[in-house]
PDB file of C-alpha atoms in Angstrom:
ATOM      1  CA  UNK A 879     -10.669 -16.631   3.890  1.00 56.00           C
ATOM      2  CA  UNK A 880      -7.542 -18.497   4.114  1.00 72.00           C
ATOM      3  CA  UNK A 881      -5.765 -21.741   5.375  1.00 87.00           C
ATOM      4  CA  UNK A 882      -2.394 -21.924   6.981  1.00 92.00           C
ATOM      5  CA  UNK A 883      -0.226 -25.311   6.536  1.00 93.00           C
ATOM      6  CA  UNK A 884       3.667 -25.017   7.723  1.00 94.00           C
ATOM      7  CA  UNK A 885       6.495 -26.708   5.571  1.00 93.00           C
ATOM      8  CA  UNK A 886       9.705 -27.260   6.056  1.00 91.00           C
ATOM      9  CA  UNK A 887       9.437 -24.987   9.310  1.00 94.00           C
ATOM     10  CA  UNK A 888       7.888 -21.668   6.978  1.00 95.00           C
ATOM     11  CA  UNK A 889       4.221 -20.927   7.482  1.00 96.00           C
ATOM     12  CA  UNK A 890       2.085 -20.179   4.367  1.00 96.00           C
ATOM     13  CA  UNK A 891      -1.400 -18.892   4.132  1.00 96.00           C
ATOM     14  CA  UNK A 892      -3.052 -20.161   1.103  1.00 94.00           C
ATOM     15  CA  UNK A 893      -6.156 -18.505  -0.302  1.00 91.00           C
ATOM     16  CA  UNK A 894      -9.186 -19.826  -0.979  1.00 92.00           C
ATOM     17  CA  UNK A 895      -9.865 -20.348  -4.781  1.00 92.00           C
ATOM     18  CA  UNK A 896     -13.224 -18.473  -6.463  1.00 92.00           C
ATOM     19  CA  UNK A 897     -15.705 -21.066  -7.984  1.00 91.00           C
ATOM     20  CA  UNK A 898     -14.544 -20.541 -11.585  1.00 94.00           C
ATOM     21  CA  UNK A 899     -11.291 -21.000 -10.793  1.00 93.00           C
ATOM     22  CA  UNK A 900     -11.729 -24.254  -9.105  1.00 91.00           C
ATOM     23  CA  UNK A 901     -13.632 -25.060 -12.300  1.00 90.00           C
ATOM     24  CA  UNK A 902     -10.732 -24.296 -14.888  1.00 92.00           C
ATOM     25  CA  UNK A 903      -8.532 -26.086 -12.951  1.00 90.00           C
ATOM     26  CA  UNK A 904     -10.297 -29.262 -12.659  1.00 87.00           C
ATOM     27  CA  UNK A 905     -11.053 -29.462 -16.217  1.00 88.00           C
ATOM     28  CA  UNK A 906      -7.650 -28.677 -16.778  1.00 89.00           C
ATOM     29  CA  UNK A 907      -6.326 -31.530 -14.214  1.00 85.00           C
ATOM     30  CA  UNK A 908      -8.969 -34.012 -14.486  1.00 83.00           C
ATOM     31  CA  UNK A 909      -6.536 -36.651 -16.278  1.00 79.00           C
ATOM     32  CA  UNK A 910      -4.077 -36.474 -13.032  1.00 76.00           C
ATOM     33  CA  UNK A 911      -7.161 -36.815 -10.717  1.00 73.00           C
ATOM     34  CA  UNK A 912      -8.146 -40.028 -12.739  1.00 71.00           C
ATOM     35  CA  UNK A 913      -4.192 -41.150 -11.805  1.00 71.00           C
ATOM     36  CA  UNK A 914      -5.186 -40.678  -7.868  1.00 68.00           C
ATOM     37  CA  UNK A 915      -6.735 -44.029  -7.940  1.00 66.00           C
ATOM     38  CA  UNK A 916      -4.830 -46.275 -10.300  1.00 65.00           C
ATOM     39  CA  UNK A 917      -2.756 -48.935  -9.076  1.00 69.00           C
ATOM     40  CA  UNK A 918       0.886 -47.200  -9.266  1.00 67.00           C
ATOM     41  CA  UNK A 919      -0.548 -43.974  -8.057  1.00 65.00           C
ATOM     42  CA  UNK A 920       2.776 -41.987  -8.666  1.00 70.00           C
ATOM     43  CA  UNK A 921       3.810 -43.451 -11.954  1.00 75.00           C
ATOM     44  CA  UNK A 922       0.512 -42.212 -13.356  1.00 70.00           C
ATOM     45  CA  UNK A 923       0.438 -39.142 -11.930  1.00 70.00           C
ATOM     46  CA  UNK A 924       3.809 -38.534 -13.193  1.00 74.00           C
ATOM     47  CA  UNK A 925       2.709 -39.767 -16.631  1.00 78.00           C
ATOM     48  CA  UNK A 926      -0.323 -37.522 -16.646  1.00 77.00           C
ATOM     49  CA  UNK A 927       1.593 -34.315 -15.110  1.00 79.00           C
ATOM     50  CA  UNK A 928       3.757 -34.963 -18.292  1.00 83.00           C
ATOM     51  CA  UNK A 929       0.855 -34.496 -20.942  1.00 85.00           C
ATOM     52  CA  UNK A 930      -0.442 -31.128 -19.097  1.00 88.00           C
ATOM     53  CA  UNK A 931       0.699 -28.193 -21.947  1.00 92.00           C
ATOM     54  CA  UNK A 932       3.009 -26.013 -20.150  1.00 93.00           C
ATOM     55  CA  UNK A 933       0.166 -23.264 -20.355  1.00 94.00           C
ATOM     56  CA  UNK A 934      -2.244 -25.310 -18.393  1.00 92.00           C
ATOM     57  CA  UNK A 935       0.539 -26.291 -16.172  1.00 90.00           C
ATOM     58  CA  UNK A 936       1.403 -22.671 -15.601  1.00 91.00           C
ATOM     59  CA  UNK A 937      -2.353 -21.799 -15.363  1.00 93.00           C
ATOM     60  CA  UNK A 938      -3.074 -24.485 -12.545  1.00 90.00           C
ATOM     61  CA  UNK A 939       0.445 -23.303 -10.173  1.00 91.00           C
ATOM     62  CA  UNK A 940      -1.235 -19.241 -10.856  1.00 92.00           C
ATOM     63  CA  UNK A 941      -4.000 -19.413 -10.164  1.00 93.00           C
ATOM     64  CA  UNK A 942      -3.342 -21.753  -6.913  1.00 92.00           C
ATOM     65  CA  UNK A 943      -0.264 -19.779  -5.464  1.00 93.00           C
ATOM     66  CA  UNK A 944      -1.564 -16.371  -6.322  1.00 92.00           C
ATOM     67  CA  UNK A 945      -3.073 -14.924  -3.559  1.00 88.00           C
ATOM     68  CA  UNK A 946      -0.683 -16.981  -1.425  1.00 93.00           C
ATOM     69  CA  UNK A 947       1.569 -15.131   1.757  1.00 96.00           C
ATOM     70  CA  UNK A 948       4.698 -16.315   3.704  1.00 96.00           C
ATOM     71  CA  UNK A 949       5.729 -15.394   6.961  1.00 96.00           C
ATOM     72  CA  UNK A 950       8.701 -13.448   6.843  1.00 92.00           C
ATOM     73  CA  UNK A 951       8.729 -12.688  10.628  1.00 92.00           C
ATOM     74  CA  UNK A 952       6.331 -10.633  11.676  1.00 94.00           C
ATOM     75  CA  UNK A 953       4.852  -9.699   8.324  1.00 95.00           C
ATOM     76  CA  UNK A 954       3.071 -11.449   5.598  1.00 96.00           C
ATOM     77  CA  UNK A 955       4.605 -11.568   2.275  1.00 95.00           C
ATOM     78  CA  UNK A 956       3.112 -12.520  -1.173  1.00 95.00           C
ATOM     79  CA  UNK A 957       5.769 -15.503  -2.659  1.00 92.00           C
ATOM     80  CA  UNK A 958       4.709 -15.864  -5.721  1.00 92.00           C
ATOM     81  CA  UNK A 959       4.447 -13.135  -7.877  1.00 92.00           C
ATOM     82  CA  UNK A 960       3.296 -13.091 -11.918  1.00 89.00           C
ATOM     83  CA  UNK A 961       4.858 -16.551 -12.368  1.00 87.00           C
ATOM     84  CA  UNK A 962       8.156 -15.629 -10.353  1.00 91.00           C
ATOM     85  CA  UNK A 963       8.913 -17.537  -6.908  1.00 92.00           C
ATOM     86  CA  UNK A 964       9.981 -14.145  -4.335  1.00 93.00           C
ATOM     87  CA  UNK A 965      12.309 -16.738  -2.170  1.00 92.00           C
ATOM     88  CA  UNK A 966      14.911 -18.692  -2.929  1.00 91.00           C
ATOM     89  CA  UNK A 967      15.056 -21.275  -0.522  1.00 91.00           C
ATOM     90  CA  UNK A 968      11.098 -22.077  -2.416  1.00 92.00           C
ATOM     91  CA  UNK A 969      11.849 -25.726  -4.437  1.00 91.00           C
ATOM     92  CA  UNK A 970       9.716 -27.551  -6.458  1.00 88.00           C
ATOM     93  CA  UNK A 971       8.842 -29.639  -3.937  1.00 88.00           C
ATOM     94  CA  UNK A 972       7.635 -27.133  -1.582  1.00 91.00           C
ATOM     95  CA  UNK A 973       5.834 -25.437  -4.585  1.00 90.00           C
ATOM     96  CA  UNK A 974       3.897 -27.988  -5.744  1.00 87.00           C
ATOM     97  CA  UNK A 975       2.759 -29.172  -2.014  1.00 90.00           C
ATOM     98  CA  UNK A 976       1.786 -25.693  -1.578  1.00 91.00           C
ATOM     99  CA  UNK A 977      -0.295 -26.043  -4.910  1.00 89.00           C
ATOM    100  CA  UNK A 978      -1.740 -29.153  -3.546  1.00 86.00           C
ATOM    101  CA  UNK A 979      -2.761 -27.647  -0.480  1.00 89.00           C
ATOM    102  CA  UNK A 980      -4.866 -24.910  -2.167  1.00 90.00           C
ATOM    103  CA  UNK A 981      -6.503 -27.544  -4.402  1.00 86.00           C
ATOM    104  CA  UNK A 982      -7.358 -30.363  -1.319  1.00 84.00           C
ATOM    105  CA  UNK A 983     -10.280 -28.504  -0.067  1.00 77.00           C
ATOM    106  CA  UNK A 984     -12.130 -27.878  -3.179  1.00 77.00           C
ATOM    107  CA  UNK A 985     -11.487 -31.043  -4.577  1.00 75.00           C
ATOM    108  CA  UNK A 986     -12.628 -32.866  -1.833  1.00 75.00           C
ATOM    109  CA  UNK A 987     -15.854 -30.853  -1.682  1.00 66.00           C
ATOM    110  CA  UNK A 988     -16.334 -31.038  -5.462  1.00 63.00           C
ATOM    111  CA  UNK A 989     -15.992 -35.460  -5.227  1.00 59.00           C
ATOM    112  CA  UNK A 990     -18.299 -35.279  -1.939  1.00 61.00           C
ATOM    113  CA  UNK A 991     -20.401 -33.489  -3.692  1.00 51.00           C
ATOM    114  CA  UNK A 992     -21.170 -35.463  -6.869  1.00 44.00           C
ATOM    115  CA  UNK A 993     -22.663 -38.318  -4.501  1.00 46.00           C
ATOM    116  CA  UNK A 994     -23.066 -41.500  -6.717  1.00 42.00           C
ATOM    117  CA  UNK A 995     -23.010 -39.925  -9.606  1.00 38.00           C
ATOM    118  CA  UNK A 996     -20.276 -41.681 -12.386  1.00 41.00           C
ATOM    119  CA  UNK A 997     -18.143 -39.703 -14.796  1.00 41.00           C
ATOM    120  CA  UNK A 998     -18.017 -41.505 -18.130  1.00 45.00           C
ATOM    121  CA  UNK A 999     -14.658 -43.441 -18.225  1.00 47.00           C
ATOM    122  CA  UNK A1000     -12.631 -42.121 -21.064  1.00 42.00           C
ATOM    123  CA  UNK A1001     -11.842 -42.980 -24.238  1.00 40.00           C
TER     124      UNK A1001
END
């Protein structure tokens, strides 16, 4: 199953992520979800993007552009292959909205889901 989202005028169809990937990524982003809410939203975002190891980094934009298409006309086309954008006109930007896109649903589902239950604030 897949979602579409348009940017920038280019449709994308971004597959859905397996349980256990949804789960390495969150553990791997949980400090920039903790940033969503903070008072200067972007500045700590920014702050924790900039403590993710490049290896998790690389690990979160794989595993969420993966199975990811374009539309090149009439035909679907994979965009991100083994770590290497396919299209030029692809900027960080779009890549990282893309990214986000994948990750909305299950994060959503994965908050709704814990009810009122609190994560311990950290140390």
């Amino acid at each position: 199953m897949t979602d579409t989202t348009e940017i920038n005028g280019v449709t994308y169809r971004l597959a859905k992520l397996s349980a256990l990937d949804q789960f390495h990524i969150l553990r791997r982003i949980m400090p920039i979800v903790g940033a969503l809410g903070a008072k200067g939203a972007q500045e700590h975002v920014l702050a924790a993007l900039s403590q993710l190891s490049d290896e998790d980094a690389e690990f979160v934009l794989n595993r969420c552009l993966a199975g990811a298409t374009r539309q090149n006309g009439d035909n679907w086309a994979r965009f991100y292959i083994d770590g290497r954008l396919m299209f030029d006109d692809i900027n960080l930007p779009t890549m990282l909205q893309l990214a986000f896109e994948t990750l909305k649903g299950p994060l959503s589902d994965f908050f709704t889901g814990l009810g009122s239950v609190s994560l311990p604030a950290a140390a």
